[in-house]
mmCIF file of N, CA and C in Angstrom:
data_model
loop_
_atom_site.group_PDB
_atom_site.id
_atom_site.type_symbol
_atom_site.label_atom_id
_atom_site.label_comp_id
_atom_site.label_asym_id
_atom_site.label_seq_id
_atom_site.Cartn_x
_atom_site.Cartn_y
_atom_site.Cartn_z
ATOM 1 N N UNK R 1 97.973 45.900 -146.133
ATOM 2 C CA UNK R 1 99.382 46.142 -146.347
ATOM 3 C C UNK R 1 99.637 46.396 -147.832
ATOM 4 N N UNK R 2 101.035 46.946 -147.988
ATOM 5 C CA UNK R 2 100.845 47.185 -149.662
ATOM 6 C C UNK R 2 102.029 46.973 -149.766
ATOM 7 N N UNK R 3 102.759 46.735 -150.870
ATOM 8 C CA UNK R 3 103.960 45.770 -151.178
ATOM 9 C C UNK R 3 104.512 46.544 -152.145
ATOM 10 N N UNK R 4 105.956 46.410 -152.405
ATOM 11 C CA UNK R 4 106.510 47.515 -153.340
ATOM 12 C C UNK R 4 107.631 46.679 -153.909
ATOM 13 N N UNK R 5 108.180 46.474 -154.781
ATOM 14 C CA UNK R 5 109.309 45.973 -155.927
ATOM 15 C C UNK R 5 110.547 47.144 -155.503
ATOM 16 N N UNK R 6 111.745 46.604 -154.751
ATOM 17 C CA UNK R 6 112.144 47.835 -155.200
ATOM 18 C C UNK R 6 113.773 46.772 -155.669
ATOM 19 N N UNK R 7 114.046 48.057 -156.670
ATOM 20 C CA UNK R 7 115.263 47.320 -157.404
ATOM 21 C C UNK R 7 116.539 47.959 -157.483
ATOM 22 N N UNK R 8 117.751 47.415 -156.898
ATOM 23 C CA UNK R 8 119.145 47.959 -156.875
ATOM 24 C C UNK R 8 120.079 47.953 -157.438
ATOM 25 N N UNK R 9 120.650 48.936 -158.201
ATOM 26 C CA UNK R 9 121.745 48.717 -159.205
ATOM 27 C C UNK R 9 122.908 48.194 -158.555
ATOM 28 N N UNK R 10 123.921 47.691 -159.017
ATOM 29 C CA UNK R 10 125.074 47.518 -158.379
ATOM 30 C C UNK R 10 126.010 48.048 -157.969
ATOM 31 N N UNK R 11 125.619 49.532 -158.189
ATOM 32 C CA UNK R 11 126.473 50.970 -157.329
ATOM 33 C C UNK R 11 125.667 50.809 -155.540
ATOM 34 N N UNK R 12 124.583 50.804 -155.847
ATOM 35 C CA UNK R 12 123.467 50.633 -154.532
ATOM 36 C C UNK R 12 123.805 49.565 -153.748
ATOM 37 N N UNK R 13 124.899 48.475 -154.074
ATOM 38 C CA UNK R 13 124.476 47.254 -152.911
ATOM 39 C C UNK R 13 125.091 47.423 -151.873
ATOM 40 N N UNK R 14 126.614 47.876 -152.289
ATOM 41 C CA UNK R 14 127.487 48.151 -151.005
ATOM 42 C C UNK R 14 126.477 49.096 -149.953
ATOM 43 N N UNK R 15 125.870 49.927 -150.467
ATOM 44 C CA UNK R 15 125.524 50.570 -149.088
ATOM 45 C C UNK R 15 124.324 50.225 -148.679
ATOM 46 N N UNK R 16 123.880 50.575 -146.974
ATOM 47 C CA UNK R 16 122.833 49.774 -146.437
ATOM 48 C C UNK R 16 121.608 50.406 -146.699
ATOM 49 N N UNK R 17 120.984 50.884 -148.148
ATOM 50 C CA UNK R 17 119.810 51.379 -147.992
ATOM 51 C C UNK R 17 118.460 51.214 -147.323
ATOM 52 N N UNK R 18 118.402 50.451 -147.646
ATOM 53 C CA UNK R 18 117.498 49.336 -146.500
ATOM 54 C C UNK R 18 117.266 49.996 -145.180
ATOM 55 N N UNK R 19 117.727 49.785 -144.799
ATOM 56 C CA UNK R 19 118.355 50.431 -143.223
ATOM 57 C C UNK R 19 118.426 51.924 -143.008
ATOM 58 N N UNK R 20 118.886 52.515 -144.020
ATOM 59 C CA UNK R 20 118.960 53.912 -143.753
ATOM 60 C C UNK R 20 117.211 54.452 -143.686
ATOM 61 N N UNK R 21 116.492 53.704 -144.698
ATOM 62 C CA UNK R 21 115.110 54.268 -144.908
ATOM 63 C C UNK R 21 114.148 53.870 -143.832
ATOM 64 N N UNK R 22 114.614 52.672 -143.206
ATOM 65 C CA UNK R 22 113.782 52.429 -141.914
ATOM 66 C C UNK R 22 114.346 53.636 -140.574
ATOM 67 N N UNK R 23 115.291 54.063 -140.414
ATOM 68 C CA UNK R 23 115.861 54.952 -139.385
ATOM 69 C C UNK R 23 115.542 55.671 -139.615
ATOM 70 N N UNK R 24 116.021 56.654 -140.772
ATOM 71 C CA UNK R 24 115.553 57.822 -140.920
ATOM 72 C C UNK R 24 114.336 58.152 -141.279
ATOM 73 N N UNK R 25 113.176 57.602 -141.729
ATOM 74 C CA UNK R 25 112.283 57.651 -141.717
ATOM 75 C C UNK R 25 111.371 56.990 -140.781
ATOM 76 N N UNK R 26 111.788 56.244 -139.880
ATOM 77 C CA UNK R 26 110.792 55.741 -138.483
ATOM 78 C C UNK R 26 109.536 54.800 -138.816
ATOM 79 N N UNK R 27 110.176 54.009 -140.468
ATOM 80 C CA UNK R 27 109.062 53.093 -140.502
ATOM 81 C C UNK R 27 109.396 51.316 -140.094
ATOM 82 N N UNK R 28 107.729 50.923 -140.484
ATOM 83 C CA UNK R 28 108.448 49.521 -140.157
ATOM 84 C C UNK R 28 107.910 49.130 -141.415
ATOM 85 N N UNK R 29 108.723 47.776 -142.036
ATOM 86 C CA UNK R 29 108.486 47.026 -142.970
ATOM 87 C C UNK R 29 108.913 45.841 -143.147
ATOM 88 N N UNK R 30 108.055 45.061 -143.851
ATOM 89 C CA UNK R 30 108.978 43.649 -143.735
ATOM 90 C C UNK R 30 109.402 43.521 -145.315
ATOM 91 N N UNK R 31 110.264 43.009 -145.407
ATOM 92 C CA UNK R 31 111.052 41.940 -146.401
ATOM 93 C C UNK R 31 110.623 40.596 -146.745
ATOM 94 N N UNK R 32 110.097 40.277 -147.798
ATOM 95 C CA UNK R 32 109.282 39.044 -147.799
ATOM 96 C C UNK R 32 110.105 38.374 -149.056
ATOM 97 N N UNK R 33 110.889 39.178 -150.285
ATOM 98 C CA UNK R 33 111.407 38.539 -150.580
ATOM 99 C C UNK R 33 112.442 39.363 -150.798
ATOM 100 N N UNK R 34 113.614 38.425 -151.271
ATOM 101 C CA UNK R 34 114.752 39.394 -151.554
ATOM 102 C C UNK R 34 116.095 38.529 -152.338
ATOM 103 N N UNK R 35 116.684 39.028 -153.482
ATOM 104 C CA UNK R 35 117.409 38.539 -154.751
ATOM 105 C C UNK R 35 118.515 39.688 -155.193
ATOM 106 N N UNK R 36 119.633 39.517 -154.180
ATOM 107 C CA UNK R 36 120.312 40.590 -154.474
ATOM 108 C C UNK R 36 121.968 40.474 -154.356
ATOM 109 N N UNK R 37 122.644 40.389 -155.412
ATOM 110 C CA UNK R 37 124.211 40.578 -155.037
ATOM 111 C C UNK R 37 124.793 41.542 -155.736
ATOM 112 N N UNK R 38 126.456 41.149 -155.704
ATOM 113 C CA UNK R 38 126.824 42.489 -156.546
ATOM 114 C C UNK R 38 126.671 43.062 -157.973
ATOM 115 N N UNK R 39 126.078 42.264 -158.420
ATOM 116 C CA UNK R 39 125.522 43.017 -159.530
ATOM 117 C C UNK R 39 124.428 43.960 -159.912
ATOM 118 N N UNK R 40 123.321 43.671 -158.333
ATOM 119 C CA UNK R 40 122.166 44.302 -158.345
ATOM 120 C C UNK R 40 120.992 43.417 -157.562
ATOM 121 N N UNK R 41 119.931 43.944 -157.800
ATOM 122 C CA UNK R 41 119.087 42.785 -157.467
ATOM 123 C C UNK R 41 117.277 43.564 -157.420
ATOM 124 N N UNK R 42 116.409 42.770 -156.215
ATOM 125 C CA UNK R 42 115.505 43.151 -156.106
ATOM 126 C C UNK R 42 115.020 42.854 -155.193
ATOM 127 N N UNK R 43 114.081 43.344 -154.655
ATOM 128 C CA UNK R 43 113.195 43.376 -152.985
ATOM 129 C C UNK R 43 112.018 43.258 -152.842
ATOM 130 N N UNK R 44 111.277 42.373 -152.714
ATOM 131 C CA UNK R 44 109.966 42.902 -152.390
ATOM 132 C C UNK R 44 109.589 43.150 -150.854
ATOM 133 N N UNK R 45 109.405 44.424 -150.446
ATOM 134 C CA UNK R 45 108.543 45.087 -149.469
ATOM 135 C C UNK R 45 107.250 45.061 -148.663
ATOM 136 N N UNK R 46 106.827 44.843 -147.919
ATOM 137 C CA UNK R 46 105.421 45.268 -147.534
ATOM 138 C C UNK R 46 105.224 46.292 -146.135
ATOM 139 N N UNK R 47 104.404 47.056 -146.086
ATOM 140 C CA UNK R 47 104.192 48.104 -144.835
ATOM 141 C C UNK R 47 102.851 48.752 -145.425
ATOM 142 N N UNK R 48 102.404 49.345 -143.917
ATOM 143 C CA UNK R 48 101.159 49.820 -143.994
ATOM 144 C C UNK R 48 101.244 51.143 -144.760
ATOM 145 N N UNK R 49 99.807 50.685 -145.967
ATOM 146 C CA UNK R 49 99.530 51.766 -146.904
ATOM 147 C C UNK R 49 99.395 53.201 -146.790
ATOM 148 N N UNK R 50 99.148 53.378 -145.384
ATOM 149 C CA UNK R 50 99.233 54.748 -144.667
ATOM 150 C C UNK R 50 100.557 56.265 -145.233
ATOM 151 N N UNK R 51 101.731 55.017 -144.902
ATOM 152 C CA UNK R 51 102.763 55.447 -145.014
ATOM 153 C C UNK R 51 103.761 55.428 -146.702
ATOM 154 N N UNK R 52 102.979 54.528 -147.430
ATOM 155 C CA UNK R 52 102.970 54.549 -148.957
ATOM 156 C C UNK R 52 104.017 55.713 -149.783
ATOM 157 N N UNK R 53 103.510 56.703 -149.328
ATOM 158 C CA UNK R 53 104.324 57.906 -150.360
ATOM 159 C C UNK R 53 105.103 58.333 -149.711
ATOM 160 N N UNK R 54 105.395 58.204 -148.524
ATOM 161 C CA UNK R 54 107.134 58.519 -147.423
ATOM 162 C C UNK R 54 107.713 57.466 -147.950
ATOM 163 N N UNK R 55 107.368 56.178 -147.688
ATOM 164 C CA UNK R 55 108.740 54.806 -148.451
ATOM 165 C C UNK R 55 108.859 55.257 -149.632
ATOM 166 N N UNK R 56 107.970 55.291 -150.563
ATOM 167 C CA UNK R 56 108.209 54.998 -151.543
ATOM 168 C C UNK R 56 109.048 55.893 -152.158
ATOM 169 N N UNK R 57 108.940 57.726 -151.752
ATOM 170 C CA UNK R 57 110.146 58.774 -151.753
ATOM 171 C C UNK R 57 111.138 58.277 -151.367
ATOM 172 N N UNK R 58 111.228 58.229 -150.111
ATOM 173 C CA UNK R 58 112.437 58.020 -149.392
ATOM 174 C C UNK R 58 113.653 56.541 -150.234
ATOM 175 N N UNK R 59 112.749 55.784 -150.717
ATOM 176 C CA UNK R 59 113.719 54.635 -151.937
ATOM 177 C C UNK R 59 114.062 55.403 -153.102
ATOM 178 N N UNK R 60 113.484 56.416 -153.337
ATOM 179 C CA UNK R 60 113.436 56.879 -154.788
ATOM 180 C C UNK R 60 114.491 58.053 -154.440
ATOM 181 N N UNK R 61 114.410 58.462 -153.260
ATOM 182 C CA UNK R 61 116.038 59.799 -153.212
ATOM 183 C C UNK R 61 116.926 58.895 -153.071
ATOM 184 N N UNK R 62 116.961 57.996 -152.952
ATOM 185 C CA UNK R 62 118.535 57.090 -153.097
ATOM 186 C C UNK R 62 118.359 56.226 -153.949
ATOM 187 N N UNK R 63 117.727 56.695 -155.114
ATOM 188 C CA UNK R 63 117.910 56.196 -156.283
ATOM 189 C C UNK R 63 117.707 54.994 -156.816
ATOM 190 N N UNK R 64 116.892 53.959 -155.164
ATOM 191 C CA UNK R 64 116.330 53.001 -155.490
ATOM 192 C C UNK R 64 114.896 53.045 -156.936
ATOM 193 N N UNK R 65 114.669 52.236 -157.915
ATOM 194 C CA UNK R 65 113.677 52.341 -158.753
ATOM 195 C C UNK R 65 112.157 51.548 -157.691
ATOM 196 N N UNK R 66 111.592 51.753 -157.610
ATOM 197 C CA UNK R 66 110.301 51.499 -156.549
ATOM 198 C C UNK R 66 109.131 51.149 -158.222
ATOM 199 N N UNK R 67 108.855 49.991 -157.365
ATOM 200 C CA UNK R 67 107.083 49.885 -158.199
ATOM 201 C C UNK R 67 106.309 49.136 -157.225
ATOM 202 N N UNK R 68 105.285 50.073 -157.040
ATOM 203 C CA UNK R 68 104.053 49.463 -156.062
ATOM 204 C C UNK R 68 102.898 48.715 -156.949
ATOM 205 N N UNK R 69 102.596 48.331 -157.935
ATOM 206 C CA UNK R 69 101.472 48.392 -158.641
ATOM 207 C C UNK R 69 101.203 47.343 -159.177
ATOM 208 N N UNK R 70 101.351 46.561 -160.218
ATOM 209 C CA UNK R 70 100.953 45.113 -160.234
ATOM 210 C C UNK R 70 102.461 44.535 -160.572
ATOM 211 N N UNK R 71 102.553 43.372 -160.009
ATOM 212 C CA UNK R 71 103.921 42.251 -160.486
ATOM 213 C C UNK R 71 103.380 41.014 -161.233
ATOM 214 N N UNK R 72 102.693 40.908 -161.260
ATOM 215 C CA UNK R 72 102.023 39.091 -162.319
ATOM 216 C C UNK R 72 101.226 39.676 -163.253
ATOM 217 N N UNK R 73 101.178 39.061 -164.324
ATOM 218 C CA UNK R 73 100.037 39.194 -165.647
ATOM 219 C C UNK R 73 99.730 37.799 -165.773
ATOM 220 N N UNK R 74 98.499 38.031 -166.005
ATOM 221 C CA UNK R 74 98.245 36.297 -166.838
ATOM 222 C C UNK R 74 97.222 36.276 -167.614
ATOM 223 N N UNK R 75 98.022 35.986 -168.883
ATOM 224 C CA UNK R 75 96.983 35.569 -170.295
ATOM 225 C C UNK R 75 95.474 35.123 -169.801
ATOM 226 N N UNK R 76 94.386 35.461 -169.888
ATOM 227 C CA UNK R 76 93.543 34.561 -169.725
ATOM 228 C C UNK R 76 92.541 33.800 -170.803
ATOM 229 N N UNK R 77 93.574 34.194 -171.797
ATOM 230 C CA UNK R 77 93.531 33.667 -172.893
ATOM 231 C C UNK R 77 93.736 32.118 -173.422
ATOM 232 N N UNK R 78 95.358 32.321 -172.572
ATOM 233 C CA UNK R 78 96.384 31.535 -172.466
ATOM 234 C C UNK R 78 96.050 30.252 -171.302
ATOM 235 N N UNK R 79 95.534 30.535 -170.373
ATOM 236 C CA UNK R 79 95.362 29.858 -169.278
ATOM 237 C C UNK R 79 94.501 29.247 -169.636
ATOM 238 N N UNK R 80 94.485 27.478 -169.204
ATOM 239 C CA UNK R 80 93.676 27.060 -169.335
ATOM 240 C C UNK R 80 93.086 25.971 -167.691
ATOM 241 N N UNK R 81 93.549 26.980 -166.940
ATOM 242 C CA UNK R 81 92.933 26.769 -165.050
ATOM 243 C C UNK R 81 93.568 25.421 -164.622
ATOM 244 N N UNK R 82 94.278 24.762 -165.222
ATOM 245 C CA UNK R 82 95.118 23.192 -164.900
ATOM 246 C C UNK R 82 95.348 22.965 -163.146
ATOM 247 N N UNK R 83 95.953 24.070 -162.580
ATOM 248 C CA UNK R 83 96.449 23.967 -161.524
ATOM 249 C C UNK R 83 97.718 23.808 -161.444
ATOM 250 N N UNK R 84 98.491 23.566 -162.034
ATOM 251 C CA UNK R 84 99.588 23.308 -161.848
ATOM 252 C C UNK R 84 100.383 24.375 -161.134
ATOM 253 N N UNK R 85 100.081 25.564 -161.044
ATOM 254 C CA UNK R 85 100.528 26.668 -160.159
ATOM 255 C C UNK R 85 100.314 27.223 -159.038
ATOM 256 N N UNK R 86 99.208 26.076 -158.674
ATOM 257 C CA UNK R 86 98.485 26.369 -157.953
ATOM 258 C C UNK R 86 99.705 25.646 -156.204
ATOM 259 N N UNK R 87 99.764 24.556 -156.462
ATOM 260 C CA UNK R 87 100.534 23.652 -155.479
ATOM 261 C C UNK R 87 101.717 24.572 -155.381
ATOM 262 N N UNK R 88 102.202 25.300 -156.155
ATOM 263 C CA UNK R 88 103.869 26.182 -155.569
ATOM 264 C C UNK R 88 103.711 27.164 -155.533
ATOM 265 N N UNK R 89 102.606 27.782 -155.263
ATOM 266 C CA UNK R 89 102.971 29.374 -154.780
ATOM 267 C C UNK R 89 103.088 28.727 -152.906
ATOM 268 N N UNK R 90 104.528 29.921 -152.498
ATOM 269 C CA UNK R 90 104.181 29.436 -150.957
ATOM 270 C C UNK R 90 103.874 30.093 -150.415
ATOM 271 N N UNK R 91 103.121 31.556 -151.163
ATOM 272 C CA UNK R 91 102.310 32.738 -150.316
ATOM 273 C C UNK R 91 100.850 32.570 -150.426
ATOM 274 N N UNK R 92 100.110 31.269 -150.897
ATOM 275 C CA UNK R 92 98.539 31.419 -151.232
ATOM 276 C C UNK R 92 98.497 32.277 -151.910
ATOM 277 N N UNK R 93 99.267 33.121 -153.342
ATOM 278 C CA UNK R 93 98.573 34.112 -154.028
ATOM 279 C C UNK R 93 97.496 33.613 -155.106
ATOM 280 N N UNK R 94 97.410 32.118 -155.219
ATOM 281 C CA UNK R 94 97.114 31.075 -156.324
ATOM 282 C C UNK R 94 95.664 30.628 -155.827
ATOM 283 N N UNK R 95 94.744 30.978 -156.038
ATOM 284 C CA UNK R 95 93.584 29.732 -155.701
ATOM 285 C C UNK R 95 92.699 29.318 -156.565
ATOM 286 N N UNK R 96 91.957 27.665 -155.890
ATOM 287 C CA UNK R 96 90.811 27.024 -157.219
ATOM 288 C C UNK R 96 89.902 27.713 -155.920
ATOM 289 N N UNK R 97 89.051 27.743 -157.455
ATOM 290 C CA UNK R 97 87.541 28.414 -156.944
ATOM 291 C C UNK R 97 86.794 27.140 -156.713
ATOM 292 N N UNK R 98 85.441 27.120 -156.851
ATOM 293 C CA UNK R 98 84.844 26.116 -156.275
ATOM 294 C C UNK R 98 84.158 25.426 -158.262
ATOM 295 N N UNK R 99 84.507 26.075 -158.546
ATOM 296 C CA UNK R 99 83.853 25.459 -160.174
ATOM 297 C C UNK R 99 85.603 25.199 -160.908
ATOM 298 N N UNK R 100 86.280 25.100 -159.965
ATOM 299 C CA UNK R 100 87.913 24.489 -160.099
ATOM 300 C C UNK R 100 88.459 25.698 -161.001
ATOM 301 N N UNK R 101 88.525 26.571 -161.540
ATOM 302 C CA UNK R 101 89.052 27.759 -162.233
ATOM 303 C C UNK R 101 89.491 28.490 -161.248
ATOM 304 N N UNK R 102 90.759 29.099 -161.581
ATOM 305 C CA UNK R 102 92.153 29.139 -161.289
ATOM 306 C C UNK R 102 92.038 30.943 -160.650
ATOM 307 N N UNK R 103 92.076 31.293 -159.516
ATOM 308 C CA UNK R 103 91.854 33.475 -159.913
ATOM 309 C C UNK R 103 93.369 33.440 -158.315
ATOM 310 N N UNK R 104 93.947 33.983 -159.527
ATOM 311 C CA UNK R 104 95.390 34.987 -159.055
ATOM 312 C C UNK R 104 95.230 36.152 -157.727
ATOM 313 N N UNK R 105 95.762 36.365 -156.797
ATOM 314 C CA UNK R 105 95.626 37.242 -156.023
ATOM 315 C C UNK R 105 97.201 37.895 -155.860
ATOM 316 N N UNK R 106 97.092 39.157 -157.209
ATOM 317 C CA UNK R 106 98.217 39.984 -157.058
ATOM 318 C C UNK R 106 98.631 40.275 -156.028
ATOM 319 N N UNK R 107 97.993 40.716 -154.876
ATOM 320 C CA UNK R 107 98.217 41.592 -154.033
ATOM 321 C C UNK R 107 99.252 40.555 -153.015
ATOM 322 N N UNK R 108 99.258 39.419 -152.952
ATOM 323 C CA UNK R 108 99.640 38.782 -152.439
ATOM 324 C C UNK R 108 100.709 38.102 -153.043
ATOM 325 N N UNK R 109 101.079 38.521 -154.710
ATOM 326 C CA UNK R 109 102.786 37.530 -154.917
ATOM 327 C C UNK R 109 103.629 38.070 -154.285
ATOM 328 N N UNK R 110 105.337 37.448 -154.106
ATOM 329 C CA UNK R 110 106.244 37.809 -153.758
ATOM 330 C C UNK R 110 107.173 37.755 -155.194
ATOM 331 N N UNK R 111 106.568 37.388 -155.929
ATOM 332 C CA UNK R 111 107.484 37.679 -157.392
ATOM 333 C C UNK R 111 108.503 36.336 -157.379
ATOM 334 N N UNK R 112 108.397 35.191 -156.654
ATOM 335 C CA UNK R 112 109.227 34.113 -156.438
ATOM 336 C C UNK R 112 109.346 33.793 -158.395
ATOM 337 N N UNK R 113 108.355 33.837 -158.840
ATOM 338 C CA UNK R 113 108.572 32.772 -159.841
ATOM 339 C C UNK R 113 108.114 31.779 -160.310
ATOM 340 N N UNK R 114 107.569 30.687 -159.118
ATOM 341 C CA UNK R 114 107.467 29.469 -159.162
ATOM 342 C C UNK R 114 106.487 28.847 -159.751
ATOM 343 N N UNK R 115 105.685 29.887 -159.912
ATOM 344 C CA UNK R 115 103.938 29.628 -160.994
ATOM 345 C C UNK R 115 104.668 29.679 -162.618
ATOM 346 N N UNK R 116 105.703 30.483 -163.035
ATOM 347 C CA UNK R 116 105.730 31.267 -164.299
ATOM 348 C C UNK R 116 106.355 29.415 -164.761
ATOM 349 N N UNK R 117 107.189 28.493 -164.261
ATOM 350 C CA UNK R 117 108.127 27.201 -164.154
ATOM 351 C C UNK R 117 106.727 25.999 -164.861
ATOM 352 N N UNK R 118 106.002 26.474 -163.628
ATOM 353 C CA UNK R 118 104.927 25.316 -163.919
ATOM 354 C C UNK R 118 103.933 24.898 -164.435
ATOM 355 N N UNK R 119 103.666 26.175 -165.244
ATOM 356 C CA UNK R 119 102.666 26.988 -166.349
ATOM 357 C C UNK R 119 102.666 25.986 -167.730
ATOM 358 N N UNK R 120 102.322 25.211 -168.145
ATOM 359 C CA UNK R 120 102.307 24.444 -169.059
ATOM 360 C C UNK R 120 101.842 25.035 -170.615
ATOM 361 N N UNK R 121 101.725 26.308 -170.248
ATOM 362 C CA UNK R 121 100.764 27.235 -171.644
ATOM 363 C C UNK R 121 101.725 28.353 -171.503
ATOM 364 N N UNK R 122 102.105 28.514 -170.664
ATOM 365 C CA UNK R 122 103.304 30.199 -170.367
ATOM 366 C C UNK R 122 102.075 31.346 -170.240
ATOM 367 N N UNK R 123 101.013 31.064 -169.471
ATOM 368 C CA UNK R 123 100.172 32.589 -169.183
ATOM 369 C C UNK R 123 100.211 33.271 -168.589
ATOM 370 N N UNK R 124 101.429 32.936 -167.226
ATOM 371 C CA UNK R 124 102.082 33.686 -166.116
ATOM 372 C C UNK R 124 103.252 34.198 -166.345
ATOM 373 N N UNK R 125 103.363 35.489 -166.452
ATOM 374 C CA UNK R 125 104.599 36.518 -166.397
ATOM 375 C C UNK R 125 104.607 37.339 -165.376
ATOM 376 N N UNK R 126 106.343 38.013 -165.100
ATOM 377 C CA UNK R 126 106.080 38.222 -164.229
ATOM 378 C C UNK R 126 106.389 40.740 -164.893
ATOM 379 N N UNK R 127 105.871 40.946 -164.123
ATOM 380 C CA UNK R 127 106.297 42.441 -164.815
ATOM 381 C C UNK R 127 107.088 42.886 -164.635
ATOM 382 N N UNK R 128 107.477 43.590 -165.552
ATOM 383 C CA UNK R 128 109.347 43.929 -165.452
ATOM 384 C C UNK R 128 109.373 45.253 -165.183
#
């Protein structure tokens, strides 16, 4: 599956974009997260990669801004594998390895946040 950021100005909320791009385009997708009122907001997406460059048009003629590509950075500079981020991700994007060091699985955030809170060094950001 492949996951997409997409972000709405506050001209965009009143109307049901969302909705229009699943109809008129005949896809399916889920909503895994979502942060949005009248001021604007943001979405994260997921649907099969197949169909990738139809969503991701079809958000972008209605002027939704779309990013498929990475959402987390982390210092690994900065990090020093504690865990502490590990206990609040509630998608498993977070895991200890078996020599207890800490490896991120982008593909799997929802952009919640909840790692960047508990980060005791600040090596988790999220991309803007």
């Amino acid at each position: 599956m492949v996951r997409a950021l997409l972000r709405f100005s506050a001209n965009q909320v009143p109307r049901p974009i969302t909705s229009e791009v699943i109809l008129s385009e005949g896809v399916e997708l889920n909503i895994l997260s979502a942060q949005v009122d009248e001021r604007g907001g943001e979405m994260m997406i997921e649907f099969a990669p197949e169909r990738t460059s139809q969503i991701v048009e079809a958000f972008r003629k209605r002027g939704v801004e779309v990013r498929v590509d990475k959402f987390i950075e982390v210092d690994a500079d900065k990090c020093i594998h504690c865990g502490a981020c590990y206990s609040l991700c509630p998608v498993d994007a977070i895991e200890i390895e078996g020599d207890l060091s800490i490896v991120f699985h982008e593909e799997q955030c929802v952009r919640c946040g909840a790692c960047l809170d508990a980060c005791p060094t600040v090596a988790i950001s999220l991309v803007r």
